[in-house]
Coordinates of C-alpha atoms and ligand atoms in Angstrom, one line a residue:
X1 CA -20.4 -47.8 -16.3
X2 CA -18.3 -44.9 -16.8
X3 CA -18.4 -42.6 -13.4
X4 CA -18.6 -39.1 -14.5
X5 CA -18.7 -37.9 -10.7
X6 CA -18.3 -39.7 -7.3
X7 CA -19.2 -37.6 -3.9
X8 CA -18.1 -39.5 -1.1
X9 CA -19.4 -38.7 3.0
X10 CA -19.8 -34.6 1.8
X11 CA -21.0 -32.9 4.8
X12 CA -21.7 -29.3 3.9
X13 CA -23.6 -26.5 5.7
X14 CA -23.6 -22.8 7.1
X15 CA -21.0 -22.1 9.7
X16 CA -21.6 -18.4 11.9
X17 CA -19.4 -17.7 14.8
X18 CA -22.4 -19.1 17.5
X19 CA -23.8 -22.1 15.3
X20 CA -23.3 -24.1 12.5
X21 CA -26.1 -25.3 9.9
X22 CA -25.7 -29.2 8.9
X23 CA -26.9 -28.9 5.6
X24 CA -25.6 -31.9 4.1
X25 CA -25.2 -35.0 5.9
X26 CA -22.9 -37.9 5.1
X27 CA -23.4 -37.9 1.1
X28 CA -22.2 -40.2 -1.1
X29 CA -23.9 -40.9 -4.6
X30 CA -21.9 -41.8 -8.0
X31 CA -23.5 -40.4 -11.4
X32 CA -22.7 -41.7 -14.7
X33 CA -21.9 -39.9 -18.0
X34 CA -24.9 -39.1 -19.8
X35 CA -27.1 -39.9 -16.9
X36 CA -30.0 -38.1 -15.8
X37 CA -30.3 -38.0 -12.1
X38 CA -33.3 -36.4 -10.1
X39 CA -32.9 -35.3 -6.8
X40 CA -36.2 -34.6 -4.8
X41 CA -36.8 -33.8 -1.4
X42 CA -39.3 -30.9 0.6
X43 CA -38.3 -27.4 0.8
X44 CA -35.1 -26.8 3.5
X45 CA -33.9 -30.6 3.0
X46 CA -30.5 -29.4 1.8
X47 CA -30.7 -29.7 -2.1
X48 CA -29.4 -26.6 -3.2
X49 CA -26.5 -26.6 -0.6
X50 CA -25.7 -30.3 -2.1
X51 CA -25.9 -28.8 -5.7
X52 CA -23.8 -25.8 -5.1
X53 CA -21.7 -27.9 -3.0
X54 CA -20.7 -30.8 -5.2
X55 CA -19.6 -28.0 -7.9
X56 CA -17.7 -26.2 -5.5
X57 CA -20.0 -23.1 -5.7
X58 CA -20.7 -22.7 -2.2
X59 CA -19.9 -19.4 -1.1
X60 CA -19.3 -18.0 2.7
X61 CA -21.2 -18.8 5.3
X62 CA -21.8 -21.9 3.4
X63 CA -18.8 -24.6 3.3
X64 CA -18.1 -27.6 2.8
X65 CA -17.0 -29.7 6.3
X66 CA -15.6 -32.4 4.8
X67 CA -15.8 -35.4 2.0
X68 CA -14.3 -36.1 -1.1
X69 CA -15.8 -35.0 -5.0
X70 CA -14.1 -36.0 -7.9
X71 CA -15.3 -35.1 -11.3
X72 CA -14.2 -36.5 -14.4
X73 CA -10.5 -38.4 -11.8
X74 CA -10.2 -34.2 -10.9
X75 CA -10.0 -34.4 -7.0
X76 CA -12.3 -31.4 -7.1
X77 CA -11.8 -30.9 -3.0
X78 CA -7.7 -30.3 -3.6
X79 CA -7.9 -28.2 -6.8
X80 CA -7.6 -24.7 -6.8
X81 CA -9.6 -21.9 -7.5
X82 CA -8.6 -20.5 -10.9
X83 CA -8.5 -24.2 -12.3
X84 CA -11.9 -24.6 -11.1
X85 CA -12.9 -21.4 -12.4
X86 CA -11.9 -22.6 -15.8
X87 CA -14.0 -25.8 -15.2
X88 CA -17.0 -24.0 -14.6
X89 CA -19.3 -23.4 -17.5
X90 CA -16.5 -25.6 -19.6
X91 CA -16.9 -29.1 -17.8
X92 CA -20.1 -28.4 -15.6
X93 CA -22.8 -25.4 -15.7
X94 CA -25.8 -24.8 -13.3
X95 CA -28.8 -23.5 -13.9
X96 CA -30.7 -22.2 -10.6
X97 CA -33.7 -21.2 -8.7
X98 CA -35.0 -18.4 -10.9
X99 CA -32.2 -18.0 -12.7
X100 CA -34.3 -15.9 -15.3
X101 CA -33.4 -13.5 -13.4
X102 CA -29.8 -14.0 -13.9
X103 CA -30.3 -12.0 -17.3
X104 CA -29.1 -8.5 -17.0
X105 CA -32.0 -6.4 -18.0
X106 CA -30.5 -4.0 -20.0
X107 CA -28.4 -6.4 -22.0
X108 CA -29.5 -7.5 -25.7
X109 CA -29.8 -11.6 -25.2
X110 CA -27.0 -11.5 -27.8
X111 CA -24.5 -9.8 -25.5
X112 CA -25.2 -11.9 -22.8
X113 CA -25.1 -15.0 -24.5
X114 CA -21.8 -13.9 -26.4
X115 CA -20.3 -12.7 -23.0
X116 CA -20.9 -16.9 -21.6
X117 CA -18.8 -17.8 -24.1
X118 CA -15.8 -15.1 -24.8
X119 CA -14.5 -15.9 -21.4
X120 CA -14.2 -19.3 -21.9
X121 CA -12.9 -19.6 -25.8
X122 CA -11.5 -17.0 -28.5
X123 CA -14.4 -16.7 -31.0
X124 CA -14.8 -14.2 -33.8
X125 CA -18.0 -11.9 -33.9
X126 CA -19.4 -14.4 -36.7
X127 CA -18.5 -17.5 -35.1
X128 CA -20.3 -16.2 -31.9
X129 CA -23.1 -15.1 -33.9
X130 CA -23.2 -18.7 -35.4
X131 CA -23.1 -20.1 -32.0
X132 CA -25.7 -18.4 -30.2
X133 CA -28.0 -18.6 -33.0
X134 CA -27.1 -22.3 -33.1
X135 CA -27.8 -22.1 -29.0
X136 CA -31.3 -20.3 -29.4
X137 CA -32.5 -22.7 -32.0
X138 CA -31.3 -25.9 -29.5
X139 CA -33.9 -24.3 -26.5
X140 CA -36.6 -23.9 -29.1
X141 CA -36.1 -19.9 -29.3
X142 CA -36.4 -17.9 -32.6
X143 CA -33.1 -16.2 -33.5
X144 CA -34.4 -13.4 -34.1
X145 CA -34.7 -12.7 -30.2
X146 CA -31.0 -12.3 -30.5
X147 CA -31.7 -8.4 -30.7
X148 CA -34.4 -8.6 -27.7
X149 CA -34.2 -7.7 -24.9
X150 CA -35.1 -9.8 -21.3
X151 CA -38.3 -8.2 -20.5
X152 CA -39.1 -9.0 -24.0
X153 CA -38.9 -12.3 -23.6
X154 CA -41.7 -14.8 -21.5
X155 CA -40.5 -16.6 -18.4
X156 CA -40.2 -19.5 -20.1
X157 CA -38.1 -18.4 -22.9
X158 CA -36.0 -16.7 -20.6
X159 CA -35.3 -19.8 -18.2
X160 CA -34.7 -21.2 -22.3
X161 CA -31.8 -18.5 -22.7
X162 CA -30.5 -19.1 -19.4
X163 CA -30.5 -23.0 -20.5
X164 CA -29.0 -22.4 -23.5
X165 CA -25.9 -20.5 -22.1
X166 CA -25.5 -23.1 -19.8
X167 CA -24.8 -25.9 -22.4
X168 CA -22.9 -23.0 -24.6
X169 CA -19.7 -24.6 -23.9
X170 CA -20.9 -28.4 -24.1
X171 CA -20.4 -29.0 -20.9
X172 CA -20.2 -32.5 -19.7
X173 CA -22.3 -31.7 -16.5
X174 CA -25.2 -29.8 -15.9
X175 CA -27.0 -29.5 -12.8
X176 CA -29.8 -27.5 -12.6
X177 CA -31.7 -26.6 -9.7
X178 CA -35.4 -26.2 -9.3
X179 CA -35.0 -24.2 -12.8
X180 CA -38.7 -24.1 -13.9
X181 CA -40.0 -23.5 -10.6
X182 CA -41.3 -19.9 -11.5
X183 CA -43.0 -21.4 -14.7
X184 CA -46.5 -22.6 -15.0
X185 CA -46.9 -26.3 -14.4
X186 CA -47.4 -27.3 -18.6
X187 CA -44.4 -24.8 -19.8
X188 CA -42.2 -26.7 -16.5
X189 CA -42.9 -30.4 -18.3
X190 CA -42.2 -29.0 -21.5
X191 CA -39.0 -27.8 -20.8
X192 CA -38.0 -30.6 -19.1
X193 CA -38.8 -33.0 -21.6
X194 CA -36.6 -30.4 -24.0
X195 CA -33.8 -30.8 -21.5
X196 CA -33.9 -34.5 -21.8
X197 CA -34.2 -34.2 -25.8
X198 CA -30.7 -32.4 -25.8
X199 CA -29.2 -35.0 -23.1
X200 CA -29.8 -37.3 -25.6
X201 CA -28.8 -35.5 -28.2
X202 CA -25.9 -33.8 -26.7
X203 CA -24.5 -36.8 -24.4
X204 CA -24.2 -34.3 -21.3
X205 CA -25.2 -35.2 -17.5
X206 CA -28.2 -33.8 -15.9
X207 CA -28.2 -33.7 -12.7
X208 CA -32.0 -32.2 -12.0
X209 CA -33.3 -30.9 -8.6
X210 CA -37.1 -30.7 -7.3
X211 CA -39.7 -30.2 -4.7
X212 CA -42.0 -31.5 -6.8
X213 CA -41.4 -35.5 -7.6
X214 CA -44.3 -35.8 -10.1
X215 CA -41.8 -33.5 -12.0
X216 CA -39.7 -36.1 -12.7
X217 CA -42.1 -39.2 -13.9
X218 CA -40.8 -40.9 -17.0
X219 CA -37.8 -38.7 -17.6
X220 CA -35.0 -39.3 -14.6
X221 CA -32.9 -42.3 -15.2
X222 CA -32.3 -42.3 -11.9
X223 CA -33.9 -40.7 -8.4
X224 CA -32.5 -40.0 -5.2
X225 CA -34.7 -38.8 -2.2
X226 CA -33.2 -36.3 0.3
X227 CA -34.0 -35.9 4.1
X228 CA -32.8 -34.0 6.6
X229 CA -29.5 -33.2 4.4
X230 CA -29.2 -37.7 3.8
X231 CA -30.0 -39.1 0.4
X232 CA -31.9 -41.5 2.2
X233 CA -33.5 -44.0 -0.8
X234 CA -31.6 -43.7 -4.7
X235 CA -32.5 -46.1 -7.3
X236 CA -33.4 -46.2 -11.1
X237 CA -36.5 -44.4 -11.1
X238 CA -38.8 -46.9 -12.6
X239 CA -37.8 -49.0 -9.8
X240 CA -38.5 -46.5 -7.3
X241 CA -41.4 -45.7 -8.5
X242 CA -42.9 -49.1 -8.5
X243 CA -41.3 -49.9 -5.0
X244 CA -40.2 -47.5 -2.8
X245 CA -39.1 -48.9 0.1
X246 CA -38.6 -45.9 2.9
X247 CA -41.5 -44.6 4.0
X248 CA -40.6 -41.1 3.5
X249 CA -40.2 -41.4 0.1
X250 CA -43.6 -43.6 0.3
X251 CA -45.3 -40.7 1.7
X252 CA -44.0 -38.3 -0.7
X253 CA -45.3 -40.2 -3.8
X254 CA -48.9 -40.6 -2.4
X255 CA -48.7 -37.1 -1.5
X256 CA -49.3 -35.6 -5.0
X257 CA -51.5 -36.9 -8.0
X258 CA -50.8 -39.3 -10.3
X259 CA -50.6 -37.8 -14.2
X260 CA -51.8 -41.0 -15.9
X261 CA -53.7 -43.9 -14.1
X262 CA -56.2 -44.4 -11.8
X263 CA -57.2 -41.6 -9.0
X264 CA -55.8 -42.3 -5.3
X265 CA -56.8 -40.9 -2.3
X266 CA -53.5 -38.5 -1.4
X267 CA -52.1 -38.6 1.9
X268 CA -49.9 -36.0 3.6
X269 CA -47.2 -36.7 6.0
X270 CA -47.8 -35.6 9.2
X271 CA -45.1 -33.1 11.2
X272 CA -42.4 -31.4 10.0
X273 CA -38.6 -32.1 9.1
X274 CA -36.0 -31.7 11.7
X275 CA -33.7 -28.3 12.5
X276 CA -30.5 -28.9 10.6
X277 CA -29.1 -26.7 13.3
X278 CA -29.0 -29.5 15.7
X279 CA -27.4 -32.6 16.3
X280 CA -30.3 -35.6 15.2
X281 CA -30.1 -38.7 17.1
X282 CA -31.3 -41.6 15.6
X283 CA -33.4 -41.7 12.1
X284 CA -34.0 -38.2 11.1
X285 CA -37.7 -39.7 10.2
X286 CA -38.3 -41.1 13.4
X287 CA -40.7 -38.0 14.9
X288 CA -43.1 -38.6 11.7
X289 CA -42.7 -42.0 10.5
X290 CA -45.7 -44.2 11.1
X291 CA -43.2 -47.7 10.9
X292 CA -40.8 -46.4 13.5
X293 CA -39.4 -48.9 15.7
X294 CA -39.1 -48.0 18.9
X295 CA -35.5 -48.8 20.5
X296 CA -33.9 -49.0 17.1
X297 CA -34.9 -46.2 15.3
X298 CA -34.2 -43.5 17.7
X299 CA -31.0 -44.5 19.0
X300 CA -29.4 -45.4 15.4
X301 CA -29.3 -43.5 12.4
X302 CA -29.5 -46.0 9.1
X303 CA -26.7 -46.3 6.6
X304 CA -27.3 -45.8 3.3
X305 CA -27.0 -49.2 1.6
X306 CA -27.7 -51.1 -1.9
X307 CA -31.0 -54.2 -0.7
X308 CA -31.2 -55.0 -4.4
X309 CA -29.0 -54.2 -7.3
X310 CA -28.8 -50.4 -7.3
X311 CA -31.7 -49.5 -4.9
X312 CA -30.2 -48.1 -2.3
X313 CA -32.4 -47.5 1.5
X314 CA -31.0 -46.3 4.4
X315 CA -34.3 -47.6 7.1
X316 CA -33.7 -50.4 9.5
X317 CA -36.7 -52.0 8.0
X318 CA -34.0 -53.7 5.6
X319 CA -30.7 -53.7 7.6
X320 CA -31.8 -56.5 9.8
X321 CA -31.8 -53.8 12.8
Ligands
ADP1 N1 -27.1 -18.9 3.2 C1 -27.6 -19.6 4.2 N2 -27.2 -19.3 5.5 C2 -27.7 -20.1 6.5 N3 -28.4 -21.2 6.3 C3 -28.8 -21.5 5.1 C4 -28.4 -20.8 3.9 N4 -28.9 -21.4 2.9 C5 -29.5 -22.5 3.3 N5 -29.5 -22.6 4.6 C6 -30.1 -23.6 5.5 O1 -29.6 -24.9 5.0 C7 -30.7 -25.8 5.0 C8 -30.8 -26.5 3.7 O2 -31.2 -25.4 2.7 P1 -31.2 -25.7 1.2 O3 -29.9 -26.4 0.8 O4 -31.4 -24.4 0.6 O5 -32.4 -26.6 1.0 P2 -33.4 -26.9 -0.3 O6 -32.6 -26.5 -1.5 O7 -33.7 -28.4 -0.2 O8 -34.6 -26.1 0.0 C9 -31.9 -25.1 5.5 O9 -32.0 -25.4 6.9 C10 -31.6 -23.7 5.3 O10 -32.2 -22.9 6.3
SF4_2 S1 -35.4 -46.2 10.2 FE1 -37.2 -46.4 11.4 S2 -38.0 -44.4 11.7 FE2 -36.5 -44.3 10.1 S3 -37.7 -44.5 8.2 FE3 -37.0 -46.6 8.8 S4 -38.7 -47.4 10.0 FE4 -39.0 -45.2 9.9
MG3 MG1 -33.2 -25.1 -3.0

């Protein structure tokens, strides 16, 4: 399959004059054109510092240590800033946490929408018109909020506005982070299965993050489960879901309801994640990880690798440790 982008060993973080943040540790994940990849992980696991990260968007005291991220054969690592500026929105967008609030509030959704484009491409007035009308109708929004203004608008059409500017310039990437969190749980699916719809339609990359796994049932081609600031389990979701093999990611999916099928009992997982400000010895799941081996697990940290096609587990359950 055609790799749209490769990340290779990114280690990213937060780096202040007495300590230094590990965000992201040891990455490496490919994603195809057109795919649809979930990434899911609890709060503080080091999602948004991987998305910001892998589009070059992460700003000071954030940085990027060290690995290699190539979008599209650009060496994205050793390109510089006004090419990547032209990238942005063009070849990859983002859509983040409460971005809603990205709207200015005092702006008409036309000029805002209008503004996302005229930096990128020469357009006359019509043709913009055309565009964002053509844009409004793609999220499900009524042209006629053209004229409105944000606090006019519900959440959820506003996260739809902030969508639609993000694909105004058909991007071939978009990654969007946590975007529906604000929203209520039914307008959060909706959108998300809108998303997929244009995907489809469309032919751009998703690259989707999320706290909440059940989010992603039935839509992500593919899933990968972050820990500690490691993907540490990726595989095509269907698979993952009927056999997930590290028992982190075990423990998150009996840890919220099933939507369709029978009731299970729901289990937590005991303890919390590790401080990314230190240095972790061993398997950063070892403290809460009811199949820990003791003498393996704590001195070694697993290596992400592929035990069937495509499923990918870093435990030493399956490396024969
Ligand atoms: N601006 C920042 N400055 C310092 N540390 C940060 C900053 N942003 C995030 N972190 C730290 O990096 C780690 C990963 O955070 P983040 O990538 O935001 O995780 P997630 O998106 O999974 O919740 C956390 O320990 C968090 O405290
Ligand atoms: S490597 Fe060991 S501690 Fe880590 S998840 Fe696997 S069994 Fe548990
Ligand atoms: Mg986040």
């Amino acid at each position: 399959m055609d790799a749209l982008l490769k990340v290779k060993d990114l280690n990213a973080g937060y780096e202040f004059t007495n300590f230094k943040t590990w965000a992201v540790r040891n990455v490496s994940f490919e994603l195809n054109k057109g795919e649809f990849l979930g990434i899911a992980g609890e709060s503080g696991c080091g999602k948004s510092t991987l998305a910001f990260g892998v589009i070059r968007l992460l700003m000071p005291p954030g940085k990027i240590f060290s690995g290699s991220i190539e979008f599209n054969d650009i060496d994205l690592m050793k390109i510089d800033d006004e090419s990547l500026r032209k990238m942005r929105w063009k070849e990859f967008s983002m859509v983040f946490q409460a971005s809603m609030n990205v709207l200015n509030p005092v702006l008409k959704v036309r000029t805002q929408i209008y503004n996302s484009i005229k930096y990128h491409v020469n357009m006359t007035e019509s043709e913009l018109e055309k565009r964002a009308k053509e844009l409004l109708n793609l999220v499900n929004v009524s042209s006629k909020y053209l004229d409105a203004y944000p606090h006019q608008l519900s959440g959820g059409m506003k996260q739809r506005v902030v969508i639609a500017m993000a694909l105004a310039l058909n991007p071939k990437l978009v990654i969007m982070d946590e975007p529906t969190t604000a929203l209520d749980v039914v307008v959060q699916r909706r959108i998300l299965q809108e998303i997929d719809e244009l995907r489809r339609q469309l032919g751009f990359a998703i690259i989707f993050i999320t706290h909440d796994l059940s989010l992603l049932v039935e839509i992500s081609d593919s899933l990968a489960i972050m820990y500690a600031g490691q993907i540490i389990e990726k595989a095509p979701s269907e698979k993952l879901y009927a056999k997930p093999l590290h028992p982190y990611t075990y423990g998150l999916m009996h840890s919220f309801p099933p939507l369709v099928g029978k009731r299970q009992k729901l289990h937590g997982i005991a303890g919390r994640p590790p401080d990314l400000s230190s240095d972790i010895k061993g398997c950063p799941f070892y403290p809460r990880c009811e199949k820990r081996i003791n003498g393996v697990c704590d001195i070694e940290n697993p290596k992400l690798v592929e035990i069937e096609s495509e499923h990918f587990v870093a435990c030493h359950l399956y490396d024969g440790k």
